[in-house]
PDB file of C-alpha atoms and ligand atoms in Angstrom:
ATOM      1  CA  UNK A   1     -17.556 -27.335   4.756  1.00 52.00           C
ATOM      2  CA  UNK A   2     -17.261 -23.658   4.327  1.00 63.00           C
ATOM      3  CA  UNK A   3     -20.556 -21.376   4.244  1.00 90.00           C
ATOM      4  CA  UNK A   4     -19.570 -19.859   1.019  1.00 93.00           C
ATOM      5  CA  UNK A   5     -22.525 -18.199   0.747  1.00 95.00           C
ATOM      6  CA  UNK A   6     -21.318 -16.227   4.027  1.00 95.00           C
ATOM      7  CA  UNK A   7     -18.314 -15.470   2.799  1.00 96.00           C
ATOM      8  CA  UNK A   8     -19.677 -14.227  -0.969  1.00 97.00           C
ATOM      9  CA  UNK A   9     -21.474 -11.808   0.768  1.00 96.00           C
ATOM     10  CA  UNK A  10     -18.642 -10.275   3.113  1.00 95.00           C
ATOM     11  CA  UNK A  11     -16.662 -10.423  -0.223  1.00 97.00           C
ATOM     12  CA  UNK A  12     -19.038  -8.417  -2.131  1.00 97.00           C
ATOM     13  CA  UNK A  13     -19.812  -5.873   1.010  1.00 96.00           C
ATOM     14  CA  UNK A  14     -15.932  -4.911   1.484  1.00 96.00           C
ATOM     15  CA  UNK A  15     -16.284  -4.361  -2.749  1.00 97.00           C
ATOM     16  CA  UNK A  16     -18.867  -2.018  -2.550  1.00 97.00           C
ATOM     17  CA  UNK A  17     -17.408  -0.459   0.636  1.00 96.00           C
ATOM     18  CA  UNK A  18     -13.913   0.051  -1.223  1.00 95.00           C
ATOM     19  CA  UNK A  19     -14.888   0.912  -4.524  1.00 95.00           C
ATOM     20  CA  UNK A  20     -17.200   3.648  -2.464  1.00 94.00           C
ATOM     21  CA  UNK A  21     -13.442   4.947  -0.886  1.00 91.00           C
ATOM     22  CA  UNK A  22     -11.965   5.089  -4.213  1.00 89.00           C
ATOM     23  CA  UNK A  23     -14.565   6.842  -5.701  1.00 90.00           C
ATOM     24  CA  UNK A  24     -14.961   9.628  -2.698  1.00 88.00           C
ATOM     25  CA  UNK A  25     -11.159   9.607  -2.948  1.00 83.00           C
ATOM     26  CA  UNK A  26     -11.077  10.449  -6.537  1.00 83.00           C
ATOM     27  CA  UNK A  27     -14.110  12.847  -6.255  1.00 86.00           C
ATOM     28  CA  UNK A  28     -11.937  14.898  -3.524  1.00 82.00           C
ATOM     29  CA  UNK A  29      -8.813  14.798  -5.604  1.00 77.00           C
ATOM     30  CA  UNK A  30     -10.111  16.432  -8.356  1.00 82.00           C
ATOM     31  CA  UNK A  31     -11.673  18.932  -6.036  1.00 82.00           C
ATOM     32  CA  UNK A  32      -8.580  19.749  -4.400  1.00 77.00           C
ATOM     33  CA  UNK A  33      -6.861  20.227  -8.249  1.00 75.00           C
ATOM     34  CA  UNK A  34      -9.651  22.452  -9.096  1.00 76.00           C
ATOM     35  CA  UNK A  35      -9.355  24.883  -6.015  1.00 71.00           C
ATOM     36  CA  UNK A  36      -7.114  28.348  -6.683  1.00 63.00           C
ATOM     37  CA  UNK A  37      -3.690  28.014  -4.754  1.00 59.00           C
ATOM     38  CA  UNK A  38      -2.577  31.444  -3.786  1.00 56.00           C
ATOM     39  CA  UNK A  39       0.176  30.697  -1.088  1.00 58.00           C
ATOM     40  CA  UNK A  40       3.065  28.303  -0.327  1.00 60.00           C
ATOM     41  CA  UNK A  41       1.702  26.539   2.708  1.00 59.00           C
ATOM     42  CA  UNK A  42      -1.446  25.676   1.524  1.00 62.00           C
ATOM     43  CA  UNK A  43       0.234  24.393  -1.371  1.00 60.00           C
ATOM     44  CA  UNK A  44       2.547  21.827   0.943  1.00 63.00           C
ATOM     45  CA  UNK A  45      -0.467  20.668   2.731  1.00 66.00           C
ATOM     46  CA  UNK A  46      -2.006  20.211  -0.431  1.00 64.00           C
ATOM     47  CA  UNK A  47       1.272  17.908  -2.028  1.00 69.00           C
ATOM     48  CA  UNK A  48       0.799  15.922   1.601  1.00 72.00           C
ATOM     49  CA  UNK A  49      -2.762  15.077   1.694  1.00 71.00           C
ATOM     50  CA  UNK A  50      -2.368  14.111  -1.934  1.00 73.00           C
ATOM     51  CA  UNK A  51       0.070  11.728  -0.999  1.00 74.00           C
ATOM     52  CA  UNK A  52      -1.669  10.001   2.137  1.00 73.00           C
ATOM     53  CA  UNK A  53      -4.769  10.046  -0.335  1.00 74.00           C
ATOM     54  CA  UNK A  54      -2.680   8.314  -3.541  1.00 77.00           C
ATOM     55  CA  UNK A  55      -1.111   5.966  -0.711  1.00 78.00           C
ATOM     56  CA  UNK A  56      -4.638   4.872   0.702  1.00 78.00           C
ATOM     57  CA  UNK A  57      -6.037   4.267  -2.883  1.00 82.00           C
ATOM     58  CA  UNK A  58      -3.025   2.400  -3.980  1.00 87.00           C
ATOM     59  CA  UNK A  59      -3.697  -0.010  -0.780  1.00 88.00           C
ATOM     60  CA  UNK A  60      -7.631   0.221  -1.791  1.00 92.00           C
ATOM     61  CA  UNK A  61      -7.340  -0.761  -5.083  1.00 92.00           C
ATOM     62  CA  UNK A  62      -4.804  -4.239  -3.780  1.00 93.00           C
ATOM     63  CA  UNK A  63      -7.210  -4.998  -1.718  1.00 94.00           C
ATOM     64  CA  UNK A  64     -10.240  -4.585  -4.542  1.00 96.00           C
ATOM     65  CA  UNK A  65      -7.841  -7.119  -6.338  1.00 96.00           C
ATOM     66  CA  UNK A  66      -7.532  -9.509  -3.832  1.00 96.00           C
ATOM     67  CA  UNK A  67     -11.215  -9.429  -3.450  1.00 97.00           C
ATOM     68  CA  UNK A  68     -11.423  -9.888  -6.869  1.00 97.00           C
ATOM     69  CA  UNK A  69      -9.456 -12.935  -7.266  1.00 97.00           C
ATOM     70  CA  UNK A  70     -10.897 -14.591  -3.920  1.00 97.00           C
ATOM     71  CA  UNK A  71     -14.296 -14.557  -5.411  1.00 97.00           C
ATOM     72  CA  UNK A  72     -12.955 -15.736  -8.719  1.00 97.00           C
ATOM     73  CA  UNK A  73     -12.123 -18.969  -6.561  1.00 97.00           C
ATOM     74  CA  UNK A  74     -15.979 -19.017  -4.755  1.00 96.00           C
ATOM     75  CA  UNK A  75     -17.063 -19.526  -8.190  1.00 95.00           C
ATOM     76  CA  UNK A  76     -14.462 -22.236  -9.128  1.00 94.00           C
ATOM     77  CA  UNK A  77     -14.457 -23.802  -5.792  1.00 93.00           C
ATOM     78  CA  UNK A  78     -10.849 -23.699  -4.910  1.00 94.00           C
ATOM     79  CA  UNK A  79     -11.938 -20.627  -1.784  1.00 96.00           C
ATOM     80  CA  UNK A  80     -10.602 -21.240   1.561  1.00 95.00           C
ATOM     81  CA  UNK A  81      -7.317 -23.244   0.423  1.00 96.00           C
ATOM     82  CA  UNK A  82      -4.160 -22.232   1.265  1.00 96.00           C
ATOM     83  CA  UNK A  83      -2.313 -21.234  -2.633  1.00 95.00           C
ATOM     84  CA  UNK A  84       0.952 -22.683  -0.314  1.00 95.00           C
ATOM     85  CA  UNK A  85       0.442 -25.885   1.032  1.00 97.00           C
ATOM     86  CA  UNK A  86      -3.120 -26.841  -0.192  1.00 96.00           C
ATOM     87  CA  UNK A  87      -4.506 -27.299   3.210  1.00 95.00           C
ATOM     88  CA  UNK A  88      -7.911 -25.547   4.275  1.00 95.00           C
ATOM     89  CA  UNK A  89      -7.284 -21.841   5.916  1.00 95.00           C
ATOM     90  CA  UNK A  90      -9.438 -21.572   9.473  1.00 94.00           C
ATOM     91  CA  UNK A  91     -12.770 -20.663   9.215  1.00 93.00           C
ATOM     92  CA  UNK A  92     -11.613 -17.695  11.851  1.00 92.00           C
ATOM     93  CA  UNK A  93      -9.021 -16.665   9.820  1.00 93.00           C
ATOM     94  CA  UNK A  94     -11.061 -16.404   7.054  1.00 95.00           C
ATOM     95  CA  UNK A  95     -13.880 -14.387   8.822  1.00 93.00           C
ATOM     96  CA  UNK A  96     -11.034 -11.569   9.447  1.00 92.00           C
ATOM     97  CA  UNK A  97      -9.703 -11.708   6.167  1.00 94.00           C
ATOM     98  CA  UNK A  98     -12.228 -13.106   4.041  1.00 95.00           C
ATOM     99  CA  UNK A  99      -9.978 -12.557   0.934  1.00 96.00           C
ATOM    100  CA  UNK A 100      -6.714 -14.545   2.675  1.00 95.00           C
ATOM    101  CA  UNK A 101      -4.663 -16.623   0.218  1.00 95.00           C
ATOM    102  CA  UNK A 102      -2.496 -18.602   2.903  1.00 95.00           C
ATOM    103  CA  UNK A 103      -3.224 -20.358   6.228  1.00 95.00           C
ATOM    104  CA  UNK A 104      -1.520 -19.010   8.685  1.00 93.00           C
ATOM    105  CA  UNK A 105       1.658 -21.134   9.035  1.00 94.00           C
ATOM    106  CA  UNK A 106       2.113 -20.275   4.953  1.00 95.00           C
ATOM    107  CA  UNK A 107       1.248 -16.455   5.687  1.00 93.00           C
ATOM    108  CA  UNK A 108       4.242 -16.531   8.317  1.00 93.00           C
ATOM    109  CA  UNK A 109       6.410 -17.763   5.964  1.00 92.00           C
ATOM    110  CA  UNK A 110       5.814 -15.589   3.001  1.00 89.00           C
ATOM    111  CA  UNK A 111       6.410 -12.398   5.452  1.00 86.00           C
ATOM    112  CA  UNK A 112       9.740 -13.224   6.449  1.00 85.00           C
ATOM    113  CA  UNK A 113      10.310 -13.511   2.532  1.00 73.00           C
ATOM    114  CA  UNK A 114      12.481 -10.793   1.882  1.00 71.00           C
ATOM    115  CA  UNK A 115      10.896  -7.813   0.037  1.00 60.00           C
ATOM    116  CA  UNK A 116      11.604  -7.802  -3.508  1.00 59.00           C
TER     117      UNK A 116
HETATM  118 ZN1  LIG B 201      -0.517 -23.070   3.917  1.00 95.29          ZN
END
C-alpha cells in the first residue's frame, strides 16, 4: 500500500515550487522587454537568456502537467501504476519522481522509442 498521503504532499510542494519558477520567470521576462537596448551585444545576450529562460519554462510547465495529471490519479486511485503494463511502480522510484507514469522496465522501453 502506497502512503498517498506522502506522495499528495510532494505533489503539491513541486506545484507550488514550479508555478513559483514560472512566475519569477515571467516577472523577469517582461523586465528584460521593458529595459532600453542601446547596443548590439547587449541585445544578443538579451535574445540568449530569453531563450534558456523560454526553454526552462517550456520544461516547467511539462512538468506542472505531469504533476497535474499524477494527482488527478491520487484522487481516482489509479497513482503508482505503471500506464504500460499495469504493474505497481517502486515505492523508490516514485519518491524520485513522484509524478512517474511507467515502472522502470516500461520507462526503458518508451526511451528507446524513437522521437517523433
Ligand atoms: Zn510498466
Amino acid at each position: 500500500m502506497l502512503e498517498l498521503d506522502y506522495f499528495k504532499e510532494l505533489l503539491i510542494e513541486r506545484k507550488k515550487q514550479i508555478e513559483k519558477n514560472i512566475l519569477e520567470t515571467n516577472s523577469e521576462l517582461e523586465e528584460l522587454k521593458s529595459v532600453e537596448i542601446n547596443d548590439d551585444g547587449d541585445y544578443a545576450s538579451l535574445c540568449t537568456n530569453n531563450l534558456i529562460d523560454n526553454a526552462i519554462n517550456e520544461q516547467q510547465v511539462n512538468e506542472l502537467k505531469e504533476i497535474e495529471e499524477a494527482l488527478k490519479k491520487i484522487e481516482n486511485g489509479t497513482y503508482g501504476t505503471c500506464e504500460m503494463c499495469g504493474e505497481p511502480i517502486r515505492k523508490l522510484r516514485l519518491k524520485v519522481k513522484p509524478y512517474a507514469k511507467y515502472c522502470i522496465v516500461c520507462r526503458e522501453i518508451v526511451e528507446k522509442e524513437p522521437v517523433r
